[in-house]
mmCIF file of C-alpha atoms in Angstrom:
data_model
loop_
_atom_site.group_PDB
_atom_site.id
_atom_site.type_symbol
_atom_site.label_atom_id
_atom_site.label_comp_id
_atom_site.label_asym_id
_atom_site.label_seq_id
_atom_site.Cartn_x
_atom_site.Cartn_y
_atom_site.Cartn_z
ATOM 1 C CA MET A 1 56.508 325.204 99.744
ATOM 2 C CA THR A 2 58.710 323.575 102.791
ATOM 3 C CA ILE A 3 58.506 321.033 105.008
ATOM 4 C CA LYS A 4 57.428 321.743 108.450
ATOM 5 C CA THR A 5 57.459 319.822 111.604
ATOM 6 C CA ALA A 6 54.481 318.928 113.573
ATOM 7 C CA THR A 7 54.473 322.247 115.721
ATOM 8 C CA GLY A 8 55.147 324.477 112.793
ATOM 9 C CA ARG A 9 53.035 327.050 111.575
ATOM 10 C CA THR A 10 51.909 328.036 108.319
ATOM 11 C CA PRO A 11 50.042 331.511 106.309
ATOM 12 C CA LYS A 12 45.839 331.149 107.349
ATOM 13 C CA GLY A 13 44.333 329.188 103.958
ATOM 14 C CA SER A 14 47.902 327.419 103.509
ATOM 15 C CA VAL A 15 48.498 323.423 103.169
ATOM 16 C CA SER A 16 51.371 321.971 105.484
ATOM 17 C CA VAL A 17 53.233 319.365 104.502
ATOM 18 C CA ILE A 18 54.302 317.794 107.877
ATOM 19 C CA LEU A 19 56.280 314.802 109.594
ATOM 20 C CA SER A 20 54.351 312.496 111.678
ATOM 21 C CA ASN A 21 55.771 309.182 112.718
ATOM 22 C CA GLY A 22 58.406 309.177 109.706
ATOM 23 C CA ARG A 23 55.386 309.784 107.094
ATOM 24 C CA ILE A 24 54.478 312.673 105.215
ATOM 25 C CA GLN A 25 50.682 314.360 106.478
ATOM 26 C CA LEU A 26 49.018 316.747 104.811
ATOM 27 C CA ARG A 27 47.962 319.333 107.599
ATOM 28 C CA PHE A 28 45.076 322.311 107.028
ATOM 29 C CA HIS A 29 41.983 324.261 108.160
ATOM 30 C CA PHE A 30 38.994 325.194 106.189
ATOM 31 C CA ALA A 31 35.544 326.190 108.044
ATOM 32 C CA GLY A 32 37.279 326.585 111.922
ATOM 33 C CA LYS A 33 37.943 322.471 111.308
ATOM 34 C CA ARG A 34 41.430 320.883 111.554
ATOM 35 C CA TYR A 35 42.025 318.309 108.735
ATOM 36 C CA TYR A 36 44.704 315.938 108.516
ATOM 37 C CA ILE A 37 45.443 313.974 105.120
ATOM 38 C CA SER A 38 48.092 310.707 105.770
ATOM 39 C CA THR A 39 49.591 310.563 102.715
ATOM 40 C CA GLY A 40 51.849 307.117 103.538
ATOM 41 C CA TYR A 41 54.844 308.465 102.049
ATOM 42 C CA PRO A 42 57.843 308.013 103.391
ATOM 43 C CA ASP A 43 60.257 310.858 104.149
ATOM 44 C CA THR A 44 62.380 311.212 100.921
ATOM 45 C CA PRO A 45 62.699 314.153 98.715
ATOM 46 C CA HIS A 46 61.072 312.282 95.962
ATOM 47 C CA HIS A 47 58.045 311.961 98.128
ATOM 48 C CA GLN A 48 58.157 315.272 99.440
ATOM 49 C CA LYS A 49 57.568 316.869 96.176
ATOM 50 C CA LEU A 50 54.545 314.522 95.741
ATOM 51 C CA ALA A 51 53.039 315.428 98.699
ATOM 52 C CA GLN A 52 53.911 319.184 97.852
ATOM 53 C CA LEU A 53 51.788 318.989 94.912
ATOM 54 C CA LYS A 54 48.706 317.352 96.803
ATOM 55 C CA ALA A 55 49.033 320.622 98.762
ATOM 56 C CA SER A 56 48.821 322.760 96.157
ATOM 57 C CA GLU A 57 46.134 320.788 94.639
ATOM 58 C CA ILE A 58 44.256 321.110 97.748
ATOM 59 C CA GLU A 59 44.842 325.020 98.487
ATOM 60 C CA LYS A 60 43.460 325.629 94.854
ATOM 61 C CA ASP A 61 40.346 323.988 95.867
ATOM 62 C CA ILE A 62 39.734 325.954 98.699
ATOM 63 C CA LEU A 63 40.144 329.338 97.352
ATOM 64 C CA TYR A 64 38.243 328.118 94.209
ATOM 65 C CA GLU A 65 35.259 327.597 96.649
ATOM 66 C CA ARG A 66 35.621 324.285 94.936
ATOM 67 C CA PHE A 67 36.665 321.639 98.437
ATOM 68 C CA ASP A 68 34.649 319.548 99.411
ATOM 69 C CA PRO A 69 35.329 317.936 103.401
ATOM 70 C CA LYS A 70 32.969 315.257 102.833
ATOM 71 C CA ASP A 71 35.035 313.562 99.608
ATOM 72 C CA LEU A 72 38.750 314.170 100.851
ATOM 73 C CA SER A 73 39.275 310.936 98.837
ATOM 74 C CA LYS A 74 40.406 312.301 95.863
ATOM 75 C CA TYR A 75 43.732 313.744 97.855
ATOM 76 C CA THR A 76 45.573 311.062 98.446
ATOM 77 C CA PRO A 77 47.984 310.015 96.699
ATOM 78 C CA GLU A 78 47.247 307.249 93.919
ATOM 79 C CA GLY A 79 49.967 304.139 94.664
ATOM 80 C CA ALA A 80 49.917 304.974 98.813
ATOM 81 C CA PRO A 81 49.554 302.482 101.483
ATOM 82 C CA ARG A 82 46.098 302.742 102.726
ATOM 83 C CA LYS A 83 45.498 302.576 106.696
ATOM 84 C CA VAL A 84 43.426 299.507 107.309
ATOM 85 C CA THR A 85 41.685 299.481 110.353
ATOM 86 C CA PRO A 86 41.587 295.187 111.721
ATOM 87 C CA VAL A 87 37.899 293.851 111.877
ATOM 88 C CA THR A 88 37.239 291.326 113.559
ATOM 89 C CA PRO A 89 35.314 288.807 112.294
ATOM 90 C CA PRO A 90 31.636 287.793 113.690
ATOM 91 C CA LYS A 91 31.739 284.720 116.108
ATOM 92 C CA LYS A 92 30.483 281.665 114.343
ATOM 93 C CA VAL A 93 26.878 280.740 116.371
ATOM 94 C CA GLN A 94 27.190 277.732 117.973
ATOM 95 C CA PRO A 95 24.177 275.552 117.600
ATOM 96 C CA ASN A 96 22.016 274.951 120.783
ATOM 97 C CA LEU A 97 21.211 271.364 122.723
ATOM 98 C CA SER A 98 17.769 271.299 120.889
ATOM 99 C CA GLU A 99 19.386 271.819 116.882
ATOM 100 C CA LEU A 100 22.008 269.494 117.794
ATOM 101 C CA TRP A 101 19.433 266.831 119.505
ATOM 102 C CA GLU A 102 17.361 266.783 116.705
ATOM 103 C CA LYS A 103 20.548 266.642 114.596
ATOM 104 C CA TYR A 104 21.788 263.557 116.183
ATOM 105 C CA THR A 105 18.343 262.212 116.172
ATOM 106 C CA GLU A 106 18.395 262.293 112.614
ATOM 107 C CA PHE A 107 21.857 260.198 112.657
ATOM 108 C CA GLN A 108 20.642 257.639 114.836
ATOM 109 C CA ARG A 109 17.210 256.897 113.693
ATOM 110 C CA PRO A 110 18.164 253.849 111.431
ATOM 111 C CA ASN A 111 19.813 252.352 113.978
ATOM 112 C CA LEU A 112 17.387 252.465 116.504
ATOM 113 C CA SER A 113 13.891 251.219 117.611
ATOM 114 C CA PRO A 114 10.648 252.304 117.302
ATOM 115 C CA SER A 115 10.035 252.839 120.822
ATOM 116 C CA THR A 116 13.422 254.232 121.678
ATOM 117 C CA LEU A 117 12.494 256.526 119.413
ATOM 118 C CA ALA A 118 9.621 257.561 120.737
ATOM 119 C CA LYS A 119 9.813 257.278 124.252
ATOM 120 C CA ASP A 120 13.486 258.200 125.320
ATOM 121 C CA TYR A 121 14.510 260.484 122.553
ATOM 122 C CA LYS A 122 11.714 262.489 122.504
ATOM 123 C CA ARG A 123 11.533 262.021 126.333
ATOM 124 C CA VAL A 124 15.194 264.223 126.049
ATOM 125 C CA GLU A 125 13.620 266.446 123.114
ATOM 126 C CA ARG A 126 10.775 267.387 126.198
ATOM 127 C CA CYS A 127 12.905 268.312 128.564
ATOM 128 C CA ILE A 128 15.645 270.142 126.293
ATOM 129 C CA ASN A 129 12.739 272.190 124.640
ATOM 130 C CA LEU A 130 10.585 272.762 127.649
ATOM 131 C CA HIS A 131 12.691 272.077 131.199
ATOM 132 C CA LEU A 132 16.296 272.894 131.377
ATOM 133 C CA PRO A 133 16.624 276.714 132.458
ATOM 134 C CA SER A 134 19.178 276.993 128.972
ATOM 135 C CA LYS A 135 19.450 275.606 125.531
ATOM 136 C CA SER A 136 23.588 276.808 125.399
ATOM 137 C CA VAL A 137 26.117 273.931 125.360
ATOM 138 C CA ASP A 138 28.140 277.039 126.893
ATOM 139 C CA ASP A 139 25.731 276.097 130.279
ATOM 140 C CA ALA A 140 26.851 272.447 130.734
ATOM 141 C CA ILE A 141 26.619 273.026 134.412
ATOM 142 C CA ALA A 142 24.023 274.903 135.162
ATOM 143 C CA ILE A 143 21.889 272.158 133.272
ATOM 144 C CA ARG A 144 24.042 269.327 135.627
ATOM 145 C CA ASP A 145 22.953 271.084 138.674
ATOM 146 C CA TRP A 146 19.335 272.304 137.177
ATOM 147 C CA LEU A 147 18.963 267.667 136.333
ATOM 148 C CA VAL A 148 19.977 266.932 140.025
ATOM 149 C CA LYS A 149 18.046 269.229 142.306
ATOM 150 C CA ASN A 150 14.756 268.616 140.248
ATOM 151 C CA LYS A 151 14.724 265.186 138.518
ATOM 152 C CA PRO A 152 15.363 261.708 140.122
ATOM 153 C CA PRO A 153 18.850 259.928 140.140
ATOM 154 C CA ASN A 154 18.149 257.718 137.413
ATOM 155 C CA SER A 155 16.989 260.157 135.828
ATOM 156 C CA ALA A 156 19.419 263.119 136.102
ATOM 157 C CA LYS A 157 22.438 260.643 135.229
ATOM 158 C CA ARG A 158 20.495 258.919 132.053
ATOM 159 C CA MET A 159 19.794 262.435 130.287
ATOM 160 C CA LEU A 160 23.425 263.878 131.248
ATOM 161 C CA THR A 161 24.650 260.678 129.556
ATOM 162 C CA GLU A 162 22.506 261.304 126.699
ATOM 163 C CA LEU A 163 23.439 264.863 126.383
ATOM 164 C CA SER A 164 27.174 263.583 126.175
ATOM 165 C CA ALA A 165 26.803 261.171 123.749
ATOM 166 C CA CYS A 166 24.808 263.659 121.767
ATOM 167 C CA CYS A 167 27.316 266.189 121.936
ATOM 168 C CA LYS A 168 30.312 263.845 121.577
ATOM 169 C CA TRP A 169 28.784 263.374 118.181
ATOM 170 C CA SER A 170 28.486 266.895 117.435
ATOM 171 C CA VAL A 171 32.049 267.904 118.026
ATOM 172 C CA LYS A 172 32.970 264.341 115.387
ATOM 173 C CA SER A 173 30.493 265.880 113.098
ATOM 174 C CA LYS A 174 32.341 269.715 113.679
ATOM 175 C CA LEU A 175 29.655 271.255 114.751
ATOM 176 C CA ILE A 176 30.483 272.222 118.036
ATOM 177 C CA THR A 177 34.310 272.394 119.428
ATOM 178 C CA GLU A 178 34.065 270.382 122.632
ATOM 179 C CA ASN A 179 31.884 268.412 124.473
ATOM 180 C CA PRO A 180 30.847 269.987 127.947
ATOM 181 C CA PHE A 181 28.959 266.395 129.479
ATOM 182 C CA THR A 182 32.095 264.694 129.698
ATOM 183 C CA ASP A 183 32.286 262.380 132.819
ATOM 184 C CA MET A 184 29.249 264.597 134.081
ATOM 185 C CA ALA A 185 27.144 261.332 134.357
ATOM 186 C CA GLY A 186 29.503 259.680 136.007
ATOM 187 C CA ASP A 187 29.590 261.596 139.246
ATOM 188 C CA ILE A 188 25.775 260.718 139.872
ATOM 189 C CA ARG A 189 25.134 257.872 142.108
ATOM 190 C CA VAL A 190 21.946 255.880 141.058
ATOM 191 C CA PRO A 191 20.577 254.069 144.137
ATOM 192 C CA ARG A 192 19.642 250.296 142.949
ATOM 193 C CA GLY A 193 16.511 249.159 142.289
ATOM 194 C CA GLN A 194 15.197 252.132 140.796
ATOM 195 C CA SER A 195 14.427 250.695 137.238
ATOM 196 C CA GLU A 196 11.593 248.649 136.362
ATOM 197 C CA ASP A 197 13.141 246.190 135.711
ATOM 198 C CA THR A 198 14.628 246.219 139.574
ATOM 199 C CA ASP A 199 11.257 247.959 141.214
ATOM 200 C CA ILE A 200 10.451 244.728 142.789
ATOM 201 C CA ASP A 201 7.383 244.943 144.930
ATOM 202 C CA PRO A 202 5.425 242.100 144.124
ATOM 203 C CA PHE A 203 1.606 241.092 144.867
ATOM 204 C CA SER A 204 1.068 238.516 146.998
ATOM 205 C CA LEU A 205 -1.418 235.451 145.670
ATOM 206 C CA GLU A 206 -4.593 236.590 147.250
ATOM 207 C CA GLU A 207 -3.753 240.484 146.010
ATOM 208 C CA ARG A 208 -3.309 238.786 142.228
ATOM 209 C CA ASP A 209 -6.089 236.883 142.878
ATOM 210 C CA LYS A 210 -8.120 239.659 143.446
ATOM 211 C CA ILE A 211 -7.213 241.862 140.900
ATOM 212 C CA ILE A 212 -8.338 238.911 138.281
ATOM 213 C CA GLU A 213 -11.056 238.759 139.743
ATOM 214 C CA THR A 214 -12.180 242.534 139.901
ATOM 215 C CA PHE A 215 -11.084 242.600 136.507
ATOM 216 C CA LYS A 216 -13.767 240.058 135.945
ATOM 217 C CA ASN A 217 -16.533 241.910 137.381
ATOM 218 C CA ASP A 218 -16.040 245.626 136.452
ATOM 219 C CA ARG A 219 -18.157 247.124 133.463
ATOM 220 C CA TYR A 220 -15.794 248.829 132.080
ATOM 221 C CA TYR A 221 -12.824 246.845 132.344
ATOM 222 C CA LYS A 222 -13.692 243.403 132.243
ATOM 223 C CA HIS A 223 -12.418 242.710 128.856
ATOM 224 C CA TYR A 224 -9.162 243.164 129.995
ATOM 225 C CA ALA A 225 -9.171 240.186 132.411
ATOM 226 C CA ALA A 226 -7.918 237.298 130.565
ATOM 227 C CA PHE A 227 -4.957 239.437 130.063
ATOM 228 C CA ILE A 228 -4.288 240.810 132.872
ATOM 229 C CA GLU A 229 -4.897 236.858 134.144
ATOM 230 C CA PHE A 230 -2.105 235.432 131.299
ATOM 231 C CA LEU A 231 0.962 238.156 132.713
ATOM 232 C CA PHE A 232 -0.220 236.963 136.018
ATOM 233 C CA MET A 233 0.699 233.271 135.294
ATOM 234 C CA THR A 234 3.507 233.997 132.571
ATOM 235 C CA GLY A 235 5.240 237.143 134.226
ATOM 236 C CA CYS A 236 5.784 237.983 130.504
ATOM 237 C CA ARG A 237 6.438 241.640 129.899
ATOM 238 C CA PRO A 238 2.937 243.393 128.720
ATOM 239 C CA SER A 239 4.449 244.661 125.537
ATOM 240 C CA GLU A 240 5.173 240.804 124.480
ATOM 241 C CA ALA A 241 1.573 239.828 125.665
ATOM 242 C CA VAL A 242 0.316 242.489 123.651
ATOM 243 C CA GLY A 243 1.918 241.231 120.881
ATOM 244 C CA LEU A 244 0.268 237.142 120.324
ATOM 245 C CA GLN A 245 -1.194 236.473 117.569
ATOM 246 C CA TRP A 246 -2.810 232.999 117.649
ATOM 247 C CA ARG A 247 0.080 231.246 115.696
ATOM 248 C CA HIS A 248 2.520 232.143 118.568
ATOM 249 C CA ILE A 249 0.033 229.418 120.678
ATOM 250 C CA ALA A 250 0.662 225.969 119.928
ATOM 251 C CA ASN A 251 -2.855 223.709 118.495
ATOM 252 C CA ASP A 252 -2.298 221.354 121.634
ATOM 253 C CA PHE A 253 -2.571 224.317 123.880
ATOM 254 C CA LYS A 254 1.241 222.767 125.558
ATOM 255 C CA THR A 255 3.640 225.783 124.501
ATOM 256 C CA VAL A 256 3.835 230.108 123.726
ATOM 257 C CA ARG A 257 5.772 231.254 121.725
ATOM 258 C CA PHE A 258 7.567 234.737 122.271
ATOM 259 C CA GLU A 259 8.992 236.675 119.417
ATOM 260 C CA GLN A 260 7.867 239.929 119.355
ATOM 261 C CA ALA A 261 6.434 242.829 121.313
ATOM 262 C CA VAL A 262 4.085 245.431 120.844
ATOM 263 C CA VAL A 263 5.968 249.159 121.210
ATOM 264 C CA VAL A 264 5.138 252.712 121.274
ATOM 265 C CA SER A 265 6.334 254.761 118.367
ATOM 266 C CA GLU A 266 6.682 258.415 117.400
ATOM 267 C CA ASN A 267 3.581 257.325 115.039
ATOM 268 C CA GLY A 268 1.517 255.078 117.375
ATOM 269 C CA LEU A 269 1.458 251.322 118.617
ATOM 270 C CA VAL A 270 3.655 249.474 116.152
ATOM 271 C CA CYS A 271 4.424 245.489 116.324
ATOM 272 C CA LYS A 272 8.326 244.920 116.029
ATOM 273 C CA GLN A 273 9.902 241.494 115.790
ATOM 274 C CA GLY A 274 11.961 240.030 118.479
ATOM 275 C CA LEU A 275 12.036 240.762 122.443
ATOM 276 C CA LYS A 276 13.909 243.266 124.864
ATOM 277 C CA THR A 277 16.216 240.834 125.440
ATOM 278 C CA GLN A 278 16.382 237.620 123.009
ATOM 279 C CA ARG A 279 14.951 236.620 119.747
ATOM 280 C CA ARG A 280 12.484 234.414 120.969
ATOM 281 C CA ARG A 281 11.993 232.438 123.722
ATOM 282 C CA GLN A 282 9.143 228.674 124.630
ATOM 283 C CA PHE A 283 7.090 229.054 127.511
ATOM 284 C CA PRO A 284 5.526 225.816 128.303
ATOM 285 C CA VAL A 285 1.817 226.149 129.294
ATOM 286 C CA ASN A 286 0.463 224.391 132.585
ATOM 287 C CA PRO A 287 -3.237 222.942 132.769
ATOM 288 C CA LYS A 288 -4.528 226.359 134.290
ATOM 289 C CA LEU A 289 -2.568 228.658 131.663
ATOM 290 C CA ALA A 290 -4.351 225.948 128.750
ATOM 291 C CA ALA A 291 -7.799 226.390 130.383
ATOM 292 C CA LEU A 292 -7.740 230.076 129.946
ATOM 293 C CA LEU A 293 -6.510 230.110 126.648
ATOM 294 C CA GLN A 294 -8.855 227.793 125.362
ATOM 295 C CA SER A 295 -11.640 229.817 127.271
ATOM 296 C CA ILE A 296 -10.937 233.353 124.826
ATOM 297 C CA LYS A 297 -10.024 231.469 121.638
ATOM 298 C CA PRO A 298 -12.990 232.598 119.080
ATOM 299 C CA GLU A 299 -14.122 230.293 116.687
ATOM 300 C CA GLY A 300 -12.478 229.962 113.509
ATOM 301 C CA ALA A 301 -9.322 231.997 114.977
ATOM 302 C CA THR A 302 -7.028 232.690 112.381
ATOM 303 C CA ASP A 303 -3.074 232.767 112.572
ATOM 304 C CA ASP A 304 -2.746 237.017 112.301
ATOM 305 C CA MET A 305 -5.792 237.254 114.578
ATOM 306 C CA LYS A 306 -4.443 239.011 118.226
ATOM 307 C CA VAL A 307 -4.639 236.731 121.153
ATOM 308 C CA PHE A 308 -4.994 239.585 123.706
ATOM 309 C CA PRO A 309 -7.143 242.343 120.829
ATOM 310 C CA ALA A 310 -8.101 246.022 122.363
ATOM 311 C CA PRO A 311 -12.025 246.175 122.487
ATOM 312 C CA LYS A 312 -12.303 247.838 118.607
ATOM 313 C CA GLY A 313 -9.961 245.189 117.379
ATOM 314 C CA GLY A 314 -6.320 247.297 117.368
ATOM 315 C CA TRP A 315 -3.317 246.330 119.760
ATOM 316 C CA ILE A 316 -3.955 247.246 123.814
ATOM 317 C CA HIS A 317 -1.513 250.176 124.668
ATOM 318 C CA ALA A 318 -0.375 249.071 127.510
ATOM 319 C CA ASP A 319 0.868 252.508 128.975
ATOM 320 C CA ASN A 320 -3.480 253.713 128.330
ATOM 321 C CA LEU A 321 -4.435 250.920 130.451
ATOM 322 C CA THR A 322 -1.891 251.379 133.097
ATOM 323 C CA ASN A 323 -3.147 254.719 133.519
ATOM 324 C CA ARG A 324 -6.658 254.285 133.071
ATOM 325 C CA GLY A 325 -8.015 250.232 133.820
ATOM 326 C CA TRP A 326 -5.568 248.991 135.928
ATOM 327 C CA ARG A 327 -5.450 251.843 138.674
ATOM 328 C CA ALA A 328 -8.962 252.191 138.422
ATOM 329 C CA VAL A 329 -9.491 248.798 138.945
ATOM 330 C CA LEU A 330 -7.060 249.139 142.047
ATOM 331 C CA GLU A 331 -8.212 251.736 143.370
ATOM 332 C CA LYS A 332 -12.028 249.883 144.666
ATOM 333 C CA LEU A 333 -9.679 247.093 146.102
ATOM 334 C CA ASP A 334 -8.623 246.931 149.879
ATOM 335 C CA SER A 335 -7.101 250.316 150.444
ATOM 336 C CA LYS A 336 -5.018 248.484 152.765
ATOM 337 C CA MET A 337 -3.097 247.508 148.789
ATOM 338 C CA GLU A 338 -0.612 249.784 147.598
ATOM 339 C CA TYR A 339 -0.840 251.012 144.091
ATOM 340 C CA ARG A 340 1.968 249.385 142.057
ATOM 341 C CA LYS A 341 2.167 249.745 138.436
ATOM 342 C CA LEU A 342 1.531 246.931 136.173
ATOM 343 C CA TYR A 343 4.285 245.673 135.608
ATOM 344 C CA GLN A 344 4.604 244.631 138.813
ATOM 345 C CA THR A 345 2.840 241.515 137.336
ATOM 346 C CA ARG A 346 5.673 240.039 135.925
ATOM 347 C CA HIS A 347 7.877 240.699 139.180
ATOM 348 C CA THR A 348 4.716 238.470 141.124
ATOM 349 C CA PHE A 349 5.453 235.741 139.042
ATOM 350 C CA ILE A 350 9.201 235.419 139.569
ATOM 351 C CA THR A 351 8.679 235.951 143.056
ATOM 352 C CA ALA A 352 5.883 233.156 143.569
ATOM 353 C CA ALA A 353 7.912 230.770 140.946
ATOM 354 C CA LEU A 354 10.879 230.979 142.873
ATOM 355 C CA GLU A 355 8.879 230.470 146.202
ATOM 356 C CA THR A 356 6.325 228.188 145.732
ATOM 357 C CA PRO A 357 6.952 224.082 146.108
ATOM 358 C CA ILE A 358 6.406 222.124 142.772
ATOM 359 C CA THR A 359 4.976 218.403 143.428
ATOM 360 C CA MET A 360 6.858 216.262 141.127
ATOM 361 C CA PRO A 361 5.146 212.983 139.086
ATOM 362 C CA ASP A 362 7.109 210.816 141.772
ATOM 363 C CA GLY A 363 5.538 212.993 144.890
ATOM 364 C CA THR A 364 8.876 214.254 145.220
ATOM 365 C CA ILE A 365 9.196 218.329 146.530
ATOM 366 C CA LYS A 366 11.330 220.925 144.418
ATOM 367 C CA MET A 367 11.581 224.277 143.718
ATOM 368 C CA LEU A 368 12.708 226.014 140.883
ATOM 369 C CA ASP A 369 16.368 227.418 140.156
ATOM 370 C CA ALA A 370 16.630 230.661 139.424
ATOM 371 C CA LYS A 371 18.371 229.894 136.137
ATOM 372 C CA ASP A 372 14.799 228.038 135.668
ATOM 373 C CA VAL A 373 12.948 231.130 136.205
ATOM 374 C CA ALA A 374 15.619 233.485 134.514
ATOM 375 C CA LYS A 375 14.732 231.154 131.156
ATOM 376 C CA LEU A 376 10.951 231.425 131.318
ATOM 377 C CA VAL A 377 10.497 234.958 131.815
ATOM 378 C CA GLY A 378 13.509 235.910 129.376
ATOM 379 C CA THR A 379 16.270 237.373 131.941
ATOM 380 C CA SER A 380 19.239 236.404 133.405
ATOM 381 C CA ALA A 381 20.117 234.249 136.035
ATOM 382 C CA LYS A 382 22.460 236.973 137.413
ATOM 383 C CA MET A 383 19.142 239.505 137.522
ATOM 384 C CA ILE A 384 16.596 236.942 139.209
ATOM 385 C CA TYR A 385 20.178 235.601 141.730
ATOM 386 C CA GLU A 386 20.783 239.582 142.493
ATOM 387 C CA HIS A 387 17.124 241.212 142.876
ATOM 388 C CA TYR A 388 14.860 237.941 143.857
ATOM 389 C CA ALA A 389 16.951 234.754 145.248
ATOM 390 C CA GLY A 390 19.477 236.533 147.183
ATOM 391 C CA ALA A 391 16.753 238.853 148.649
ATOM 392 C CA MET A 392 14.432 236.283 149.450
ATOM 393 C CA LYS A 393 16.188 233.628 151.199
ATOM 394 C CA LYS A 394 16.054 233.448 154.608
ATOM 395 C CA LEU A 395 19.950 232.812 156.273
ATOM 396 C CA PHE A 396 19.950 230.315 159.195
ATOM 397 C CA VAL A 397 23.379 228.425 160.447
ATOM 398 C CA PRO A 398 22.975 224.772 160.508
ATOM 399 C CA GLU A 399 23.611 222.452 163.655
ATOM 400 C CA PHE A 400 27.119 221.091 163.259
#
């Protein structure tokens, strides 16, 4: 048996030993089909003899009708290199935004307040799962465009900021390779005055008094009348008023101590220590406010009893009150009075405190300074100057 080239011919039924690309192959026909078996051997005299032995083995099997075309492995010389077909490893499945946000939330949970978890983080979770056009981090641009189109600027900016923070953490945690939301929030400009603290549209004092009186006479919501009046008279945040207990009211009714707030958590309302921007603050009580507190303090009140309990004794849910009682009472008033949120009680107090002259014991007239009002309500003087005082002062040119 001699080696032939790839174009050489052999008698019918025989196996040819041929060269292909410098390697020895076995070629033959069986049942009308052509077969090739690569030995992997180089073209050397020693390997030619080995190939010829395999060729003879195939011919004998064909001759004795024991050749199985489905099993050619036994004709491949032992030790000969096998042809390996490269296999591309499957692409690692990248977690989607919903999965990343869940892991990020669990990581952040020990450092977050109950209200932040229940409101801010849940808001992002709902947006991801129910509203975004895609949960894939590869679709960051489409997500950004959807947020800009469908959300107010401040909401879109806040959402992109949160998604970027989540993905930044995910990169550090080796869950994804890059943060596709980097710097996206910075491209969104938010008009001033869109946050709750800067959305300032106070009631007039006449409107304030009408609201208080309507609560007092309302069949369903008169229980909240003292709470609403207290908000107007102190300018505190609703969550701070809800959290008051009688131990926070001085026995002589001359001061109120704000040091805790009731907020919404994942498990309902909870009372947390500390306020939004400070640990605590003391509020001086004027005679009108003292009379209100004296009128609602029950006999035998203990320190732990709530100053403003809900009708069934629990904490007042300020959000529910806003959506139901507050809205219902305002709808009964003059239709010319524009609806405003419960938080505007705070803005009403601050505005009135800055605009209303005070008659001192010596008969002199004094106006409260922005720094004094800021201390009363627990905010910064900068906030008062920027969003209240500066907008209310009328400019005039003095004579000189």
